[in-house]
Amino acid sequence: MKRIILLVSGLLLLGACHKNAYPVAGDGEIVQRILQRELSAADMNVADISTLQSATLRSGHHIYRLRMGKENIVLETDGTNQFLKGAIYTITGSIAKNNGHTTYSGVFDRSDLSRKNAVHWSIDKGFAKELHSFTTVATNGTGQQHVNYECADCTLPEVTVSASYPKSGGIDWFTWMSLLSMFDMGSQNDYIAVDWVFGGGGGSSPSAPVITIDQENAENKDKIEPKKYTDCFGSIPDGSTTLYTVTISTDLPTDGHPEIFYNWSDGSPGHAFIELNKSTPYGGVSQDFGFYPTSSYKLITLDNINLASKVVDDGGHEYQARYTISVSAAQFQAAVNAVNSARDTYNVGNYNCTDFALGVFNAAGGGLTIPRHSIPGFEVDGGSNTPQGLYEKIQSLKNNGAANTSTTNNKEYAGSSKGPCD
């Protein structure tokens, strides 16, 4: 998982999240004392406390950001508001589509608060070139070249572009930069929003909530033979007391925020999966199935969105909404057949994990249709089935009193699968 710090202006906050809060009393005094101690007199004269924005990490540490002329200041304090580190930074650049992916390229400059230990990043399609080794590779048949970057954790680069979609339609893009890397070139787990327009203007700026981005690393999930799993249902006898259920679950890429989209090539697409359960008063079998590309989401481009697929054991997977239906033996068998005949091709826009889960659920008589949305960078006519759309539908069913529906702003976890049976 990646943790994203939302530090956005008041206007952008309305498009990106539902909750507005403000720095608590005393934040300005805390920051002003730190700045008076750490900044030069010239910089202190330019620092604008009225533009102060804040966030609290789960560790209890606090992040503060404010404008200083054409530059920005970021501070980190511990749970008792003791100063830990700080940086002065500037960022320039632009967002553009490259091979179907919306990416950021530009320049990032940073120093400590005393203007020492300066660093300079040349950011190419999200990656800071100074932080990685890389090779230039010819693109087959095009005569062009592209760069492959190497790093220990390239699930998300230093700068990643995502989007939130407003309910009225359309897509608003947001850019995120690795927060702790800004301080000390350390962890790439915390990200800060680059909003281009700073809040403030004489009043309190919004306090930034902390949200969690879930990563689906498709390449790390083992392919299974679905039939070896579904054969296990044969160990449970059919009879008048046998219960058959089919459950569809969805895991949002951004916990509690179905309105926020992330480009699937960043490894944060969210996920939908299916659970089949057959039981009697004397025991039962549950199996969880998910549909993935066999390789990293990073390989998905508009020129090659058809990837080889695999079914995996999704037992224990997290979710934020689920819907369970009771079915007949014949309907249950239809769901089993749908799992066993999963497509061998994964297509981000036309047949992804949500399409697979819906196909199995509806084969069992679920009759479920969901809102379709455009996937940033992979738009298709009529939109696509997504984990966000599935969440919205389950939330709507729950609000209208449908049985066996549940949603949460945090996380729940599916039970373990029984596994294969020879």
PDB file of C-alpha atoms in Angstrom, residues 46-185:
ATOM      1  CA  VAL A  46       8.523  36.210   2.732  1.00  0.00           C
ATOM      2  CA  ALA A  47       6.957  33.190   4.468  1.00  0.00           C
ATOM      3  CA  ASP A  48       3.161  33.520   4.403  1.00  0.00           C
ATOM      4  CA  ILE A  49       1.519  31.854   7.417  1.00  0.00           C
ATOM      5  CA  SER A  50      -1.937  32.621   5.977  1.00  0.00           C
ATOM      6  CA  THR A  51      -1.343  29.896   3.350  1.00  0.00           C
ATOM      7  CA  LEU A  52      -0.718  27.210   5.982  1.00  0.00           C
ATOM      8  CA  GLN A  53      -2.038  23.704   5.224  1.00  0.00           C
ATOM      9  CA  SER A  54      -1.655  20.658   7.444  1.00  0.00           C
ATOM     10  CA  ALA A  55      -2.019  16.882   7.591  1.00  0.00           C
ATOM     11  CA  THR A  56      -1.669  14.282  10.337  1.00  0.00           C
ATOM     12  CA  LEU A  57      -0.033  10.931   9.598  1.00  0.00           C
ATOM     13  CA  ARG A  58      -1.168   7.709  11.239  1.00  0.00           C
ATOM     14  CA  SER A  59       2.118   7.751  13.128  1.00  0.00           C
ATOM     15  CA  GLY A  60       0.872  10.913  14.850  1.00  0.00           C
ATOM     16  CA  HIS A  61       3.420  13.075  13.054  1.00  0.00           C
ATOM     17  CA  HIS A  62       2.194  16.304  11.475  1.00  0.00           C
ATOM     18  CA  ILE A  63       2.946  17.728   8.041  1.00  0.00           C
ATOM     19  CA  TYR A  64       2.683  21.465   7.358  1.00  0.00           C
ATOM     20  CA  ARG A  65       3.013  23.316   4.082  1.00  0.00           C
ATOM     21  CA  LEU A  66       2.949  27.036   3.278  1.00  0.00           C
ATOM     22  CA  ARG A  67       3.915  29.425   0.546  1.00  0.00           C
ATOM     23  CA  MET A  68       7.159  31.446   0.635  1.00  0.00           C
ATOM     24  CA  GLY A  69       7.075  33.782  -2.334  1.00  0.00           C
ATOM     25  CA  LYS A  70       7.264  31.558  -5.418  1.00  0.00           C
ATOM     26  CA  GLU A  71       8.540  28.658  -3.306  1.00  0.00           C
ATOM     27  CA  ASN A  72       6.971  26.210  -0.875  1.00  0.00           C
ATOM     28  CA  ILE A  73       7.965  25.109   2.619  1.00  0.00           C
ATOM     29  CA  VAL A  74       7.166  21.666   4.040  1.00  0.00           C
ATOM     30  CA  LEU A  75       7.680  20.811   7.720  1.00  0.00           C
ATOM     31  CA  GLU A  76       7.341  17.588   9.676  1.00  0.00           C
ATOM     32  CA  THR A  77       6.828  17.468  13.452  1.00  0.00           C
ATOM     33  CA  ASP A  78       6.321  14.559  15.833  1.00  0.00           C
ATOM     34  CA  GLY A  79       3.211  13.894  17.914  1.00  0.00           C
ATOM     35  CA  THR A  80       4.282  16.526  20.456  1.00  0.00           C
ATOM     36  CA  ASN A  81       4.954  19.063  17.682  1.00  0.00           C
ATOM     37  CA  GLN A  82       8.714  18.845  18.033  1.00  0.00           C
ATOM     38  CA  PHE A  83      10.362  19.819  14.755  1.00  0.00           C
ATOM     39  CA  LEU A  84      11.872  16.891  12.848  1.00  0.00           C
ATOM     40  CA  LYS A  85      12.770  18.091   9.363  1.00  0.00           C
ATOM     41  CA  GLY A  86      11.859  20.601   6.710  1.00  0.00           C
ATOM     42  CA  ALA A  87      12.439  21.554   3.118  1.00  0.00           C
ATOM     43  CA  ILE A  88      12.127  24.461   0.733  1.00  0.00           C
ATOM     44  CA  TYR A  89      11.063  23.339  -2.726  1.00  0.00           C
ATOM     45  CA  THR A  90       9.908  24.515  -6.125  1.00  0.00           C
ATOM     46  CA  ILE A  91       8.318  22.456  -8.848  1.00  0.00           C
ATOM     47  CA  THR A  92       7.669  23.278 -12.489  1.00  0.00           C
ATOM     48  CA  GLY A  93       6.409  21.055 -15.254  1.00  0.00           C
ATOM     49  CA  SER A  94       3.400  19.807 -17.104  1.00  0.00           C
ATOM     50  CA  ILE A  95       1.029  16.871 -17.439  1.00  0.00           C
ATOM     51  CA  ALA A  96       0.835  15.064 -20.767  1.00  0.00           C
ATOM     52  CA  LYS A  97      -0.247  11.740 -22.212  1.00  0.00           C
ATOM     53  CA  ASN A  98       2.528   9.315 -23.098  1.00  0.00           C
ATOM     54  CA  ASN A  99       1.645   5.946 -24.636  1.00  0.00           C
ATOM     55  CA  GLY A 100      -1.864   6.392 -23.328  1.00  0.00           C
ATOM     56  CA  HIS A 101      -0.779   7.164 -19.764  1.00  0.00           C
ATOM     57  CA  THR A 102      -1.164  10.612 -18.267  1.00  0.00           C
ATOM     58  CA  THR A 103       2.199  11.466 -16.714  1.00  0.00           C
ATOM     59  CA  TYR A 104       4.115  14.405 -15.269  1.00  0.00           C
ATOM     60  CA  SER A 105       7.478  15.706 -16.476  1.00  0.00           C
ATOM     61  CA  GLY A 106       9.331  18.696 -15.102  1.00  0.00           C
ATOM     62  CA  VAL A 107      11.918  19.930 -12.621  1.00  0.00           C
ATOM     63  CA  PHE A 108      11.948  19.697  -8.842  1.00  0.00           C
ATOM     64  CA  ASP A 109      14.431  21.615  -6.662  1.00  0.00           C
ATOM     65  CA  ARG A 110      14.786  21.181  -2.928  1.00  0.00           C
ATOM     66  CA  SER A 111      17.043  22.366  -0.090  1.00  0.00           C
ATOM     67  CA  ASP A 112      16.853  22.266   3.673  1.00  0.00           C
ATOM     68  CA  LEU A 113      15.530  25.303   5.522  1.00  0.00           C
ATOM     69  CA  SER A 114      18.994  26.833   5.737  1.00  0.00           C
ATOM     70  CA  ARG A 115      19.315  26.665   1.921  1.00  0.00           C
ATOM     71  CA  LYS A 116      21.932  23.901   2.178  1.00  0.00           C
ATOM     72  CA  ASN A 117      22.009  20.309   0.889  1.00  0.00           C
ATOM     73  CA  ALA A 118      20.286  21.286  -2.329  1.00  0.00           C
ATOM     74  CA  VAL A 119      19.070  18.583  -4.714  1.00  0.00           C
ATOM     75  CA  HIS A 120      17.747  18.799  -8.249  1.00  0.00           C
ATOM     76  CA  TRP A 121      15.466  16.285  -9.911  1.00  0.00           C
ATOM     77  CA  SER A 122      14.788  16.081 -13.614  1.00  0.00           C
ATOM     78  CA  ILE A 123      11.443  14.283 -13.649  1.00  0.00           C
ATOM     79  CA  ASP A 124      10.716  12.262 -16.768  1.00  0.00           C
ATOM     80  CA  LYS A 125       7.223  10.740 -16.962  1.00  0.00           C
ATOM     81  CA  GLY A 126       7.018  10.545 -13.188  1.00  0.00           C
ATOM     82  CA  PHE A 127      10.510   9.226 -12.460  1.00  0.00           C
ATOM     83  CA  ALA A 128      13.273  11.366 -10.967  1.00  0.00           C
ATOM     84  CA  LYS A 129      16.178  10.476 -13.244  1.00  0.00           C
ATOM     85  CA  GLU A 130      18.762  11.295 -10.564  1.00  0.00           C
ATOM     86  CA  LEU A 131      17.351   8.567  -8.289  1.00  0.00           C
ATOM     87  CA  HIS A 132      17.448   5.644 -10.709  1.00  0.00           C
ATOM     88  CA  SER A 133      19.632   3.811 -13.113  1.00  0.00           C
ATOM     89  CA  PHE A 134      17.965   3.564 -16.499  1.00  0.00           C
ATOM     90  CA  THR A 135      18.423   2.222 -19.985  1.00  0.00           C
ATOM     91  CA  THR A 136      17.218   3.644 -23.285  1.00  0.00           C
ATOM     92  CA  VAL A 137      15.401   1.076 -25.405  1.00  0.00           C
ATOM     93  CA  ALA A 138      14.229   1.257 -29.012  1.00  0.00           C
ATOM     94  CA  THR A 139      10.471   0.855 -29.431  1.00  0.00           C
ATOM     95  CA  ASN A 140       9.706  -1.937 -31.875  1.00  0.00           C
ATOM     96  CA  GLY A 141       8.700  -0.736 -35.310  1.00  0.00           C
ATOM     97  CA  THR A 142       8.396   2.946 -34.426  1.00  0.00           C
ATOM     98  CA  GLY A 143      11.945   4.225 -34.707  1.00  0.00           C
ATOM     99  CA  GLN A 144      11.456   5.936 -31.364  1.00  0.00           C
ATOM    100  CA  GLN A 145      13.090   5.296 -28.015  1.00  0.00           C
ATOM    101  CA  HIS A 146      11.808   5.051 -24.475  1.00  0.00           C
ATOM    102  CA  VAL A 147      13.483   4.860 -21.083  1.00  0.00           C
ATOM    103  CA  ASN A 148      13.230   1.956 -18.637  1.00  0.00           C
ATOM    104  CA  TYR A 149      13.846   3.007 -15.034  1.00  0.00           C
ATOM    105  CA  GLU A 150      15.142   0.583 -12.412  1.00  0.00           C
ATOM    106  CA  CYS A 151      14.312   0.882  -8.731  1.00  0.00           C
ATOM    107  CA  ALA A 152      13.626  -1.295  -5.706  1.00  0.00           C
ATOM    108  CA  ASP A 153       9.969  -0.250  -5.578  1.00  0.00           C
ATOM    109  CA  CYS A 154       8.609   1.065  -8.861  1.00  0.00           C
ATOM    110  CA  THR A 155       4.974   0.358  -8.046  1.00  0.00           C
ATOM    111  CA  LEU A 156       4.537   4.122  -8.049  1.00  0.00           C
ATOM    112  CA  PRO A 157       7.210   6.536  -9.279  1.00  0.00           C
ATOM    113  CA  GLU A 158       8.240   9.684  -7.404  1.00  0.00           C
ATOM    114  CA  VAL A 159       5.531  11.644  -9.183  1.00  0.00           C
ATOM    115  CA  THR A 160       2.284  10.020 -10.287  1.00  0.00           C
ATOM    116  CA  VAL A 161      -0.769  11.449 -11.992  1.00  0.00           C
ATOM    117  CA  SER A 162      -4.235  10.348 -10.948  1.00  0.00           C
ATOM    118  CA  ALA A 163      -7.746  11.644 -11.323  1.00  0.00           C
ATOM    119  CA  SER A 164     -10.964  12.081  -9.433  1.00  0.00           C
ATOM    120  CA  TYR A 165     -14.200  12.088 -11.341  1.00  0.00           C
ATOM    121  CA  PRO A 166     -16.944  14.499 -10.202  1.00  0.00           C
ATOM    122  CA  LYS A 167     -20.464  13.142 -10.122  1.00  0.00           C
ATOM    123  CA  SER A 168     -21.400  15.442 -12.995  1.00  0.00           C
ATOM    124  CA  GLY A 169     -18.972  13.595 -15.252  1.00  0.00           C
ATOM    125  CA  GLY A 170     -15.560  14.419 -16.695  1.00  0.00           C
ATOM    126  CA  ILE A 171     -12.124  13.895 -15.219  1.00  0.00           C
ATOM    127  CA  ASP A 172      -9.977  16.221 -13.116  1.00  0.00           C
ATOM    128  CA  TRP A 173      -6.276  15.371 -12.967  1.00  0.00           C
ATOM    129  CA  PHE A 174      -4.128  15.553  -9.854  1.00  0.00           C
ATOM    130  CA  THR A 175      -0.372  15.152  -9.546  1.00  0.00           C
ATOM    131  CA  TRP A 176       1.309  13.559  -6.528  1.00  0.00           C
ATOM    132  CA  MET A 177       4.922  13.777  -5.379  1.00  0.00           C
ATOM    133  CA  SER A 178       6.760  11.522  -2.956  1.00  0.00           C
ATOM    134  CA  LEU A 179       6.701  13.407   0.351  1.00  0.00           C
ATOM    135  CA  LEU A 180       9.516  11.839   2.365  1.00  0.00           C
ATOM    136  CA  SER A 181      11.738  11.774  -0.700  1.00  0.00           C
ATOM    137  CA  MET A 182      11.334  15.532  -0.701  1.00  0.00           C
ATOM    138  CA  PHE A 183      12.897  15.606   2.752  1.00  0.00           C
ATOM    139  CA  ASP A 184      15.657  13.026   2.702  1.00  0.00           C
ATOM    140  CA  MET A 185      15.450  10.809  -0.382  1.00  0.00           C
TER     141      MET A 185
END
